[in-house]
Amino acid sequence: MKEVSRRKFMKYSLGSMAALAVGSGLDWIKNEAIAAPRVNTLNFHITDAIKDMGTHNSINTAQCYFWVYKEDRLPAESPGPTIFATEGDVIRINITNDLDEPHAFFIPGMFNSGPIAPGQTVRKFFTAKNAGPHLYFDNLNQPVNRAMGLHGAIIVHPKAPAPGHKFTPYGKPTPAVQQLFDDFGSTAWWPGLAWEQGDPATNTPPFRRHIWLFHQASPTLFAAVGNFTPGLDFPSGQFVQRFLHDDFSPTNNENIQGEVGSDIPRYFTISGQSGHFSHNTPYINPTFRVGEPAVVHILNAGLMTISMHVHANHFFVTYFNGVVQENPIWVDVFNVYPMAIIDYTLPYMRPPDVPNVRGIGRADAGLPAGVSGGTTWPPNEEIRTFMPGPAPAGVTPFQIVGNLTDGAGNSLGVQLSPLCYPAHDHSEPTQTSQGGNYNMGLIAGMNFIGDRNTPGAMNFPNQPLIHGPGPGSPFGVDGLIFPTAVQPPWFQEG
Amino acid sequence: MSFTSPAFHIDRISVVGEEAEFVKMFDPRPVGAGPALPERIDVTTLPIQLGANPRANPVPEVMQALGLGIPGRPHTRDMDLLNGLALPTWDGAKILNFMTIRDKDFGLGGTYPGPIIRIPRGVIVHADLSGKGPPPHTIHWHGLEPTPINDGVGHCSMEIGSYTYQFQPNFIGSYFYHCHRNTVQHFEFGLFSLLLIEPPDAYFASIGAINPDGTVTLNSIPVGACLDGRFRTAANLLTLPASIQAKFPGFIAGDPVFGVAGPNDVGVGHPHAFTVPYDVEVLWVPDDRDSRWSDLASDAFATFPVHGLTPGADDDFQANPAIQNFFAFNDYRADYWFITGLPVPTPPGGTGTIPPGIVIPPGGNSGRSGSQVSVNARVGQTIFLRCLDAAYNNIRVTLPVDAVITAWDGRALGVPPFNRYNHAYVAPANTPMTFSVARRFDALIKAETTMNTFAKVEFMDTRGNAVTATALIPFQISP
Ligand SMILES: [Cu+2]
Ligand SMILES: [Cu+2]
């Protein structure tokens, strides 16, 4: 029997999960959380691609046509690569329009290429400012060009924290948000690391952040745009009407040819991926220990409202559409309107409703429990549970439930470690692909690979090699773009 | 460059080496009789005694003492899923199919929404859940944060079969529970209800004596109230202006740094630390239904994919063992609306009013009496409003009175230590509040003058933000 161990995380290297760091850089950018190569100039082509979506395979065509911002050194993908910069950096950018109608590259409050004619190249530069998350997109023929895939995230890191304070992701944090980031790692209730603090001994990067860039794709409508008269803009009013309100069809599982079904979106993505491909990758899914707070930058490039819910930890809403929050509420779900940019700050506390001594939401000692002589935390019996199939050889399970195998008899059992939680849109129609296939839609997660605050629990089994947001590919591309990930000494498998 | 001659092709990522993870994502498989609960605490032997740590959940025994039923296992809730229910629409034009949760010990049949679960903070909860009819299912305790297997998400752990969920609610506030299998369908079809975490002495306070056979005898404290005889919930009013604090007498503060614990986080402070009393509880669960889905996809297996012999290569994403050719769970178009199970009598685009005087019976409310849907209070009373958006729409709520927003999503604003970064705030009368699916707010309202008016809930399409329907909820304050 082949051993299929959990979460090898080897292949999530390409395209939308790729990142580029520009400009002078500071210490923050030299960490593995970013792991992005430094570039002096961004070279983009505005072009197009056919993409195999999450449910595509040899017997099922699930494709969609996109317009893409392709950086010369990275594979084609929508969204474009995440760009990391530091406040004050001067970024040179060359953009060539390979499509048939005018296009642009626009960052609100920061940069506007203006219309770029078909075949034309513009060479410009701009200064990174307004520390925080930003969306770059094509602002022509709104919202068609953006919705067709011409968008990406640019994250501007502050140059320095306020004197006497710790870093936040912002240049001008409110007192409440500054207090939160000052408290991480230095108060009795947020033990562990500060956000700005890493730990080489555990391969934990400082400035832990992930990007969840939402998009919704209609294969039939995007094909219609791709087939439209060359040189003419597709009518934006018609696009919006068909995207949001096209006639109901009971069947939307047809392929890209678009002969059947409604123009309502059928693919719902986070950073270009969905289902397994967004949920089970540490480039998208925060994968840290208790005591390692992280920030998720959420951007919605689509046209639908998303209600993004995180399991395992309530998060602080620290940033909303350009405004650092005066009253950062602590919630488990929040509304993400079209074009919204919102930060979820995850404290990475122990999931607080695990039974413990006082039952008041503290990381108290666990209660005696189970048949193995342990306590409720860390949940060692749960961690040694496999389902829905057998454990690989050499692992002593607490229990095995189910006997699911593939056609070759390989076990499809999964170990319940690291601790896996989902994060998903609670406006559930986006949890689908091709009109059904639940859980192949807009879903990320929040994983725990250990607990730095409980002695002996630093590392749960099956930790991934890397932390997001990519690339950090072990394979590399050109040897220049992707540094080779070195297996850290604490890596355990099985 | 065009659709017919694109410059690039973007491959789907390979799943080689991750076949098990990939398959589990969409085909987690029910596990029949169900797994053993890891880290199991034997709740049947735990005391139902405030001050004991750990202590068991007293709610089943209190409900038994009210004559509502008999718990099958001590201190344990026992429910099953997927009890079919067909309800005619308000206009008689359709029959809507519901999947419901049945409270096996304390209810007959399934209800929409399901039974409201209330639990005092800090007890060890056991909830036995089993599937009825075709598996699989799970229950997710939305907003509570236990270990993954008790979090109830199929692809992260398993699907039931049957299973005993175990957790210990640690924050007072408003939550809900729902099926997390094919959630797009099962949550829509009614497999959910409110889950409310009460102060630590609620329910215990109503127990006068524990009898030798394990049953309890009640005293005169209303079920659900605290030791001082008042209904309470979590809040921190200290950051509000004194004039507003004065409207809500009986607020008890706690340790200014450590909150509900004593100084320096030692021990546990006053059981009412950072709670405020109220007189009238109001529960709003705005929801909607798409009758097309009810007509075309009422089978619980609709659109389930099946893994292939070579995962990643030949998985059947076109499989539909239930009903041929329904693949429209991406396209939601509400045409019927509800407030806490009450139909909103309006066609799409219109306005409907729910009846006055609606009170939730104690059988479906964990033994609690008097919780209202349509508001009916007296001048001088404090109203506590909990509102959950269970629709696949955004909702815009407009109240006819000033409200103090005390919590979102079960986290009381301003309560130290974890939530000292924010504060309760006043939402002025007639100011709309818009929020999205699954969000909950808690609000304190002082009834200061007589009123005979309405609160308004507008449902707004997540595709385009148009108002799809408006519900008016009677809001009556009498002398
Ligand atoms: Cu969920
Ligand atoms: Cu939920």
XYZ file of C-alpha atoms in Angstrom, chain A:
494
model
C 0.000 0.000 0.000
C 1.320 3.381 -0.962
C 1.671 5.764 1.915
C -0.216 8.930 1.231
C 0.817 11.280 3.959
C -0.990 14.458 4.734
C -0.079 17.811 3.327
C 3.106 17.639 1.400
C 2.425 21.080 -0.007
C 4.927 20.724 -2.770
C 3.313 22.147 -5.831
C 1.715 25.407 -4.855
C 4.288 27.560 -6.435
C 2.881 29.195 -9.451
C 0.902 32.096 -10.709
C -1.547 33.826 -8.445
C 0.159 32.643 -5.331
C 3.443 34.011 -6.546
C 4.810 37.190 -5.107
C 7.304 39.828 -6.071
C 9.067 42.211 -3.751
C 10.087 45.518 -5.236
C 12.183 48.486 -4.253
C 14.774 48.907 -1.577
C 13.267 46.564 0.923
C 13.759 46.452 4.659
C 14.488 43.676 7.060
C 10.846 42.685 7.069
C 11.031 41.621 3.487
C 13.975 39.307 3.969
C 11.910 36.740 5.748
C 10.327 33.599 4.544
C 6.818 34.939 5.089
C 7.347 36.820 1.897
C 10.160 34.821 0.338
C 9.692 36.923 -2.754
C 12.602 37.825 -4.968
C 13.617 41.472 -5.036
C 13.065 43.074 -8.411
C 13.855 46.569 -9.536
C 11.309 46.768 -12.303
C 7.951 45.129 -12.865
C 7.424 44.029 -16.455
C 3.797 43.245 -17.216
C 2.058 42.063 -20.342
C -1.699 42.353 -20.510
C -2.708 39.138 -22.233
C -5.169 36.257 -22.042
C -5.369 32.611 -21.038
C -7.621 29.604 -20.777
C -7.521 28.202 -17.262
C -8.400 24.759 -15.949
C -10.541 25.354 -12.869
C -10.670 23.316 -9.648
C -13.069 20.648 -10.911
C -11.316 20.173 -14.263
C -10.023 16.668 -15.022
C -9.766 14.092 -17.775
C -13.486 13.377 -17.818
C -14.841 16.824 -16.935
C -14.101 20.061 -18.726
C -14.104 22.961 -16.286
C -12.333 25.828 -17.962
C -12.655 29.570 -18.083
C -11.205 32.324 -20.245
C -9.419 35.181 -18.446
C -7.511 38.337 -19.153
C -4.305 38.364 -17.143
C -1.543 40.656 -15.940
C 1.448 38.466 -16.732
C 4.765 39.418 -15.194
C 7.647 38.418 -17.450
C 9.319 36.200 -14.869
C 6.173 34.428 -13.670
C 3.671 32.081 -15.283
C 0.384 33.494 -16.572
C -2.324 33.577 -13.924
C -5.310 35.550 -12.745
C -5.032 37.296 -10.377
C -1.635 38.813 -11.098
C 1.196 38.299 -8.631
C 1.092 39.886 -5.214
C 3.491 42.816 -5.146
C 5.225 43.615 -1.870
C 6.778 47.029 -1.366
C 7.880 49.281 1.439
C 6.464 52.757 1.949
C 8.598 55.205 -0.010
C 9.967 52.697 -2.504
C 10.077 53.879 -6.081
C 8.709 51.144 -8.311
C 9.441 51.083 -12.034
C 6.777 49.427 -14.123
C 6.650 48.575 -17.829
C 3.310 47.450 -19.212
C 2.586 46.091 -22.689
C -0.943 45.612 -23.917
C -1.151 42.439 -26.015
C -4.957 42.492 -26.230
C -7.216 44.082 -28.837
C -8.710 46.967 -26.868
C -7.245 49.641 -24.561
C -6.263 48.492 -21.096
C -4.697 50.069 -18.009
C -2.996 49.413 -14.690
C -4.438 51.370 -11.794
C -3.833 51.518 -8.041
C -6.246 53.951 -6.346
C -4.350 56.788 -4.718
C -1.002 55.530 -5.988
C -0.688 54.964 -9.724
C -2.606 55.283 -12.972
C -1.055 54.123 -16.223
C -3.819 55.701 -18.266
C -5.137 53.893 -21.376
C -2.569 51.678 -23.093
C -3.416 51.120 -26.751
C -3.259 47.623 -28.260
C 0.387 46.784 -28.957
C 1.660 49.763 -26.981
C 4.182 49.622 -24.116
C 4.248 52.260 -21.374
C 7.222 52.772 -19.028
C 6.427 54.538 -15.788
C 7.303 54.668 -12.122
C 5.446 55.347 -8.913
C 6.076 55.636 -5.210
C 4.648 53.066 -2.792
C 2.583 54.834 -0.170
C -0.348 54.447 2.228
C 1.019 51.393 4.040
C -1.545 48.628 3.968
C -3.227 46.411 1.367
C -4.228 47.763 -2.049
C -5.843 46.372 -5.184
C -4.319 46.948 -8.584
C -6.660 46.566 -11.519
C -7.646 47.736 -14.976
C -9.977 50.678 -14.405
C -11.116 50.957 -18.048
C -14.584 49.827 -19.151
C -15.459 49.193 -15.513
C -16.095 46.658 -14.213
C -15.531 44.465 -17.289
C -11.739 44.568 -17.547
C -11.255 44.034 -13.818
C -13.826 41.239 -13.665
C -12.236 39.502 -16.666
C -9.184 38.879 -14.455
C -7.083 42.035 -14.648
C -6.448 42.550 -10.951
C -4.012 41.700 -8.181
C -2.876 42.762 -4.731
C -0.120 45.169 -3.768
C 0.894 45.253 -0.123
C 2.775 48.291 1.142
C 4.655 47.753 4.375
C 5.275 50.719 6.694
C 8.846 51.983 6.855
C 9.006 51.932 10.624
C 6.676 51.606 13.577
C 5.825 54.617 15.716
C 8.622 55.272 18.236
C 8.230 53.033 21.268
C 5.708 50.804 19.533
C 5.686 47.587 17.536
C 4.994 47.271 13.838
C 1.431 47.150 12.604
C 0.654 46.645 8.896
C -0.200 50.356 8.675
C 1.539 53.700 8.534
C -0.890 55.468 10.819
C -2.563 52.909 13.101
C -5.338 54.000 15.425
C -4.631 53.773 19.173
C -6.767 50.620 19.411
C -5.013 48.821 16.560
C -1.594 49.930 17.828
C -2.506 48.591 21.272
C -3.533 45.241 19.827
C -0.234 44.810 17.981
C 1.705 46.088 21.005
C -0.061 43.485 23.172
C 0.641 40.479 20.939
C 3.470 38.584 22.573
C 3.784 40.852 25.587
C 0.612 40.454 27.635
C -0.624 37.614 29.804
C -3.567 37.027 27.459
C -1.650 37.052 24.162
C 1.464 35.009 25.005
C 3.812 33.979 22.220
C 5.301 36.097 19.482
C 4.571 39.656 18.456
C 3.391 40.044 14.867
C 6.723 41.601 13.926
C 8.584 38.753 15.593
C 9.673 35.447 14.059
C 11.492 32.480 15.507
C 14.211 30.845 13.410
C 14.231 27.849 15.746
C 10.708 26.969 14.649
C 10.986 28.349 11.118
C 8.349 30.919 12.051
C 8.536 34.049 9.931
C 7.919 37.510 11.330
C 5.204 39.733 9.793
C 2.931 36.763 9.111
C 0.415 37.709 6.462
C -1.724 36.052 3.843
C -3.709 37.421 0.926
C -7.234 36.271 0.187
C -8.161 37.858 -3.126
C -11.765 36.982 -4.038
C -13.085 36.654 -7.553
C -16.114 35.202 -9.305
C -15.931 33.821 -12.822
C -18.591 33.138 -15.430
C -17.180 30.874 -18.153
C -20.006 31.606 -20.569
C -19.916 35.382 -20.165
C -16.117 35.569 -20.175
C -16.128 33.566 -23.410
C -18.599 36.051 -24.877
C -16.249 38.901 -23.976
C -13.332 36.993 -25.502
C -15.298 36.488 -28.708
C -16.472 40.104 -28.937
C -15.586 42.275 -31.914
C -11.844 42.992 -31.781
C -11.062 46.577 -30.871
C -14.439 47.267 -29.295
C -15.232 47.317 -25.595
C -17.847 44.798 -24.472
C -20.853 46.869 -23.238
C -20.380 47.136 -19.475
C -24.078 47.453 -18.663
C -24.823 44.239 -20.518
C -21.892 42.541 -18.761
C -23.146 43.482 -15.291
C -26.718 42.528 -16.093
C -25.735 39.094 -17.369
C -23.168 38.479 -14.603
C -25.548 39.330 -11.758
C -29.030 38.744 -13.129
C -28.989 36.441 -16.129
C -31.965 34.099 -16.408
C -32.051 31.146 -14.051
C -31.002 27.827 -15.468
C -31.301 24.619 -13.448
C -28.142 23.284 -15.074
C -24.810 25.081 -14.832
C -22.381 22.179 -14.978
C -21.654 22.465 -18.674
C -18.206 23.281 -19.942
C -16.662 26.449 -21.253
C -18.438 26.433 -24.597
C -21.313 28.050 -22.810
C -24.092 26.610 -24.892
C -26.100 25.732 -21.820
C -26.775 27.420 -18.534
C -26.844 30.857 -17.049
C -24.165 33.560 -17.124
C -24.271 33.718 -13.311
C -20.729 32.963 -12.031
C -19.902 29.264 -11.625
C -16.400 29.550 -10.197
C -15.602 31.310 -6.935
C -11.933 31.708 -6.176
C -9.477 32.895 -3.566
C -6.244 34.065 -5.177
C -7.232 32.151 -8.291
C -7.847 28.829 -6.529
C -10.805 27.057 -4.989
C -11.723 23.976 -2.972
C -8.763 21.766 -2.122
C -6.444 24.051 -4.054
C -7.148 27.064 -1.823
C -7.963 25.241 1.411
C -5.035 22.867 1.603
C -2.174 25.165 0.704
C -0.204 27.126 3.282
C 0.299 29.838 0.674
C -3.355 30.759 1.105
C -4.376 29.000 4.323
C -2.644 30.517 7.391
C -0.643 27.706 8.963
C 0.894 28.729 12.262
C 1.114 27.862 15.943
C -0.873 29.062 18.901
C 0.934 32.270 19.840
C 1.884 33.282 16.283
C -0.570 36.081 15.344
C -1.138 36.658 11.629
C -2.861 39.153 9.348
C -5.058 38.192 6.400
C -5.528 40.877 3.757
C -8.884 40.325 2.076
C -9.636 41.974 -1.271
C -12.741 41.421 -3.362
C -12.107 42.032 -7.064
C -15.465 40.533 -8.012
C -19.031 41.813 -8.186
C -20.683 39.777 -5.408
C -20.771 40.366 -1.657
C -18.842 37.727 0.269
C -19.471 36.970 3.956
C -16.157 35.480 4.975
C -16.266 33.320 8.106
C -13.246 31.903 9.929
C -13.422 28.883 12.215
C -11.125 28.350 15.232
C -10.452 31.992 16.158
C -12.450 35.187 16.129
C -10.495 37.864 14.251
C -10.143 41.604 14.723
C -11.305 43.763 11.825
C -8.357 46.149 11.861
C -8.691 47.760 8.413
C -11.666 48.528 6.220
C -11.428 50.195 2.799
C -8.437 52.390 3.508
C -9.354 53.166 7.102
C -7.514 51.685 10.062
C -10.337 50.930 12.471
C -11.029 53.078 15.525
C -13.228 50.325 17.010
C -11.818 47.000 15.759
C -14.550 44.488 16.492
C -13.700 40.857 17.312
C -15.894 38.664 15.128
C -16.076 35.328 13.314
C -17.580 36.589 10.045
C -17.645 39.909 8.192
C -19.088 41.403 5.006
C -16.748 41.873 2.057
C -18.486 44.008 -0.550
C -17.297 44.228 -4.155
C -13.981 46.149 -4.245
C -13.702 46.017 -0.456
C -10.279 45.696 1.174
C -10.448 44.380 4.725
C -7.862 43.030 7.152
C -8.667 40.125 9.453
C -6.108 40.046 12.275
C -5.979 36.524 13.718
C -4.642 36.323 17.276
C -3.841 32.607 16.835
C -4.985 31.895 20.359
C -5.798 28.346 21.371
C -9.312 27.602 20.084
C -10.964 28.908 23.244
C -13.898 26.509 23.586
C -11.696 23.440 24.037
C -12.519 22.319 27.617
C -10.123 23.777 30.164
C -9.950 24.327 33.899
C -11.811 27.589 34.383
C -13.972 27.797 31.284
C -13.516 31.536 30.843
C -11.709 31.583 27.523
C -8.165 31.441 28.890
C -5.459 29.035 27.832
C -5.844 27.181 31.125
C -4.594 23.628 31.480
C -6.777 21.070 29.750
C -9.054 18.784 31.721
C -8.245 15.097 32.257
C -9.901 13.274 29.389
C -9.890 10.231 27.172
C -8.465 6.782 27.592
C -4.824 7.672 26.939
C -4.223 9.457 30.216
C -3.956 12.885 28.633
C -5.915 16.084 28.856
C -8.162 17.978 26.473
C -5.186 20.047 25.283
C -3.160 19.279 23.298
C -5.706 16.859 21.805
C -3.340 13.961 21.321
C -6.011 11.330 20.738
C -7.651 13.479 18.097
C -4.303 14.156 16.453
C -3.747 10.400 16.149
C -7.127 9.772 14.521
C -7.274 8.792 10.841
C -10.303 8.992 8.628
C -11.873 7.984 6.351
C -9.233 5.302 5.893
C -6.243 3.522 7.412
C -3.104 5.126 8.763
C 0.164 4.691 6.894
C 2.613 2.092 8.120
C 4.621 3.099 11.142
C 2.030 5.374 12.721
C 0.143 4.253 15.792
C -3.350 5.607 15.491
C -5.756 6.375 18.305
C -8.516 5.244 16.009
C -9.091 4.562 12.347
C -12.531 5.250 11.014
C -13.563 4.116 7.560
C -11.717 2.301 4.820
C -11.710 4.582 1.803
C -9.181 3.787 -0.898
C -8.489 4.793 -4.459
C -8.644 2.399 -7.412
C -5.118 1.133 -6.712
C -5.948 0.285 -3.136
C -4.090 3.219 -1.640
C -5.545 4.509 1.602
C -7.358 7.810 1.428
C -7.171 8.140 5.196
C -6.151 11.537 6.507
C -4.571 12.193 9.873
C -6.305 14.905 11.882
C -3.067 16.840 12.154
C -2.184 19.622 11.852
C -5.436 20.895 13.320
C -7.453 21.846 10.267
C -10.238 24.433 10.229
C -12.029 26.013 7.279
C -12.568 29.661 6.459
C -15.293 30.196 3.901
C -17.977 32.426 2.481
C -21.173 31.936 4.490
C -23.151 33.246 1.538
C -23.011 29.605 0.579
C -23.742 29.645 -3.175
C -20.039 30.472 -3.623
C -19.080 27.165 -1.969
C -19.787 25.425 -5.253
C -18.094 24.736 -8.558
C -20.127 24.231 -11.748
C -23.395 24.684 -9.872
C -22.757 22.058 -7.191
C -19.802 20.020 -5.946
C -19.884 21.513 -2.475
C -16.575 22.564 -0.953
C -14.861 23.107 -4.291
C -15.626 26.829 -4.128
C -14.452 29.854 -2.170
C -12.784 28.280 0.844
C -9.530 28.861 2.704
C -8.757 27.866 6.260
C -6.876 28.345 9.470
C -4.503 25.580 10.528
C -2.602 25.013 13.752
C 0.760 23.264 13.448
C 1.592 23.456 17.142
C 1.309 25.504 20.307
C 4.249 27.589 21.410
C 2.634 28.284 24.778
C 2.114 24.703 25.945
C 5.264 22.838 26.962
C 5.921 19.855 24.725
C 3.313 20.901 22.153
C 5.429 23.099 19.880
C 5.037 20.844 16.855
C 2.046 18.795 15.757
C 2.687 16.087 13.126
C 2.708 16.735 9.370
C 3.874 20.320 9.317
C 4.284 21.929 5.925
C 7.638 23.135 4.722
C 6.659 26.682 4.056
C 4.485 29.564 5.054
C 2.637 31.824 2.680
C 2.188 33.857 0.725
C 4.372 32.099 -1.869
C 6.321 31.380 -3.802
C 8.973 29.459 -1.854
C 8.709 26.637 -4.340
C 11.095 23.767 -3.717
C 11.406 23.473 -7.488
C 12.161 27.035 -8.389
C 11.783 28.737 -11.712
C 14.891 30.050 -13.422
C 16.695 29.695 -10.118
C 16.092 33.418 -9.751
C 12.435 33.878 -9.054
C 11.905 31.186 -6.465
C 14.460 30.537 -3.768
C 14.770 26.873 -2.920
C 12.973 25.979 0.259
C 15.217 24.100 2.652
C 13.552 21.473 4.769
C 13.757 22.821 8.294
C 15.105 20.514 10.978
C 11.783 20.286 12.794
C 9.907 19.036 9.772
C 8.098 15.814 10.565
C 6.183 13.631 8.265
C 3.475 11.072 8.927
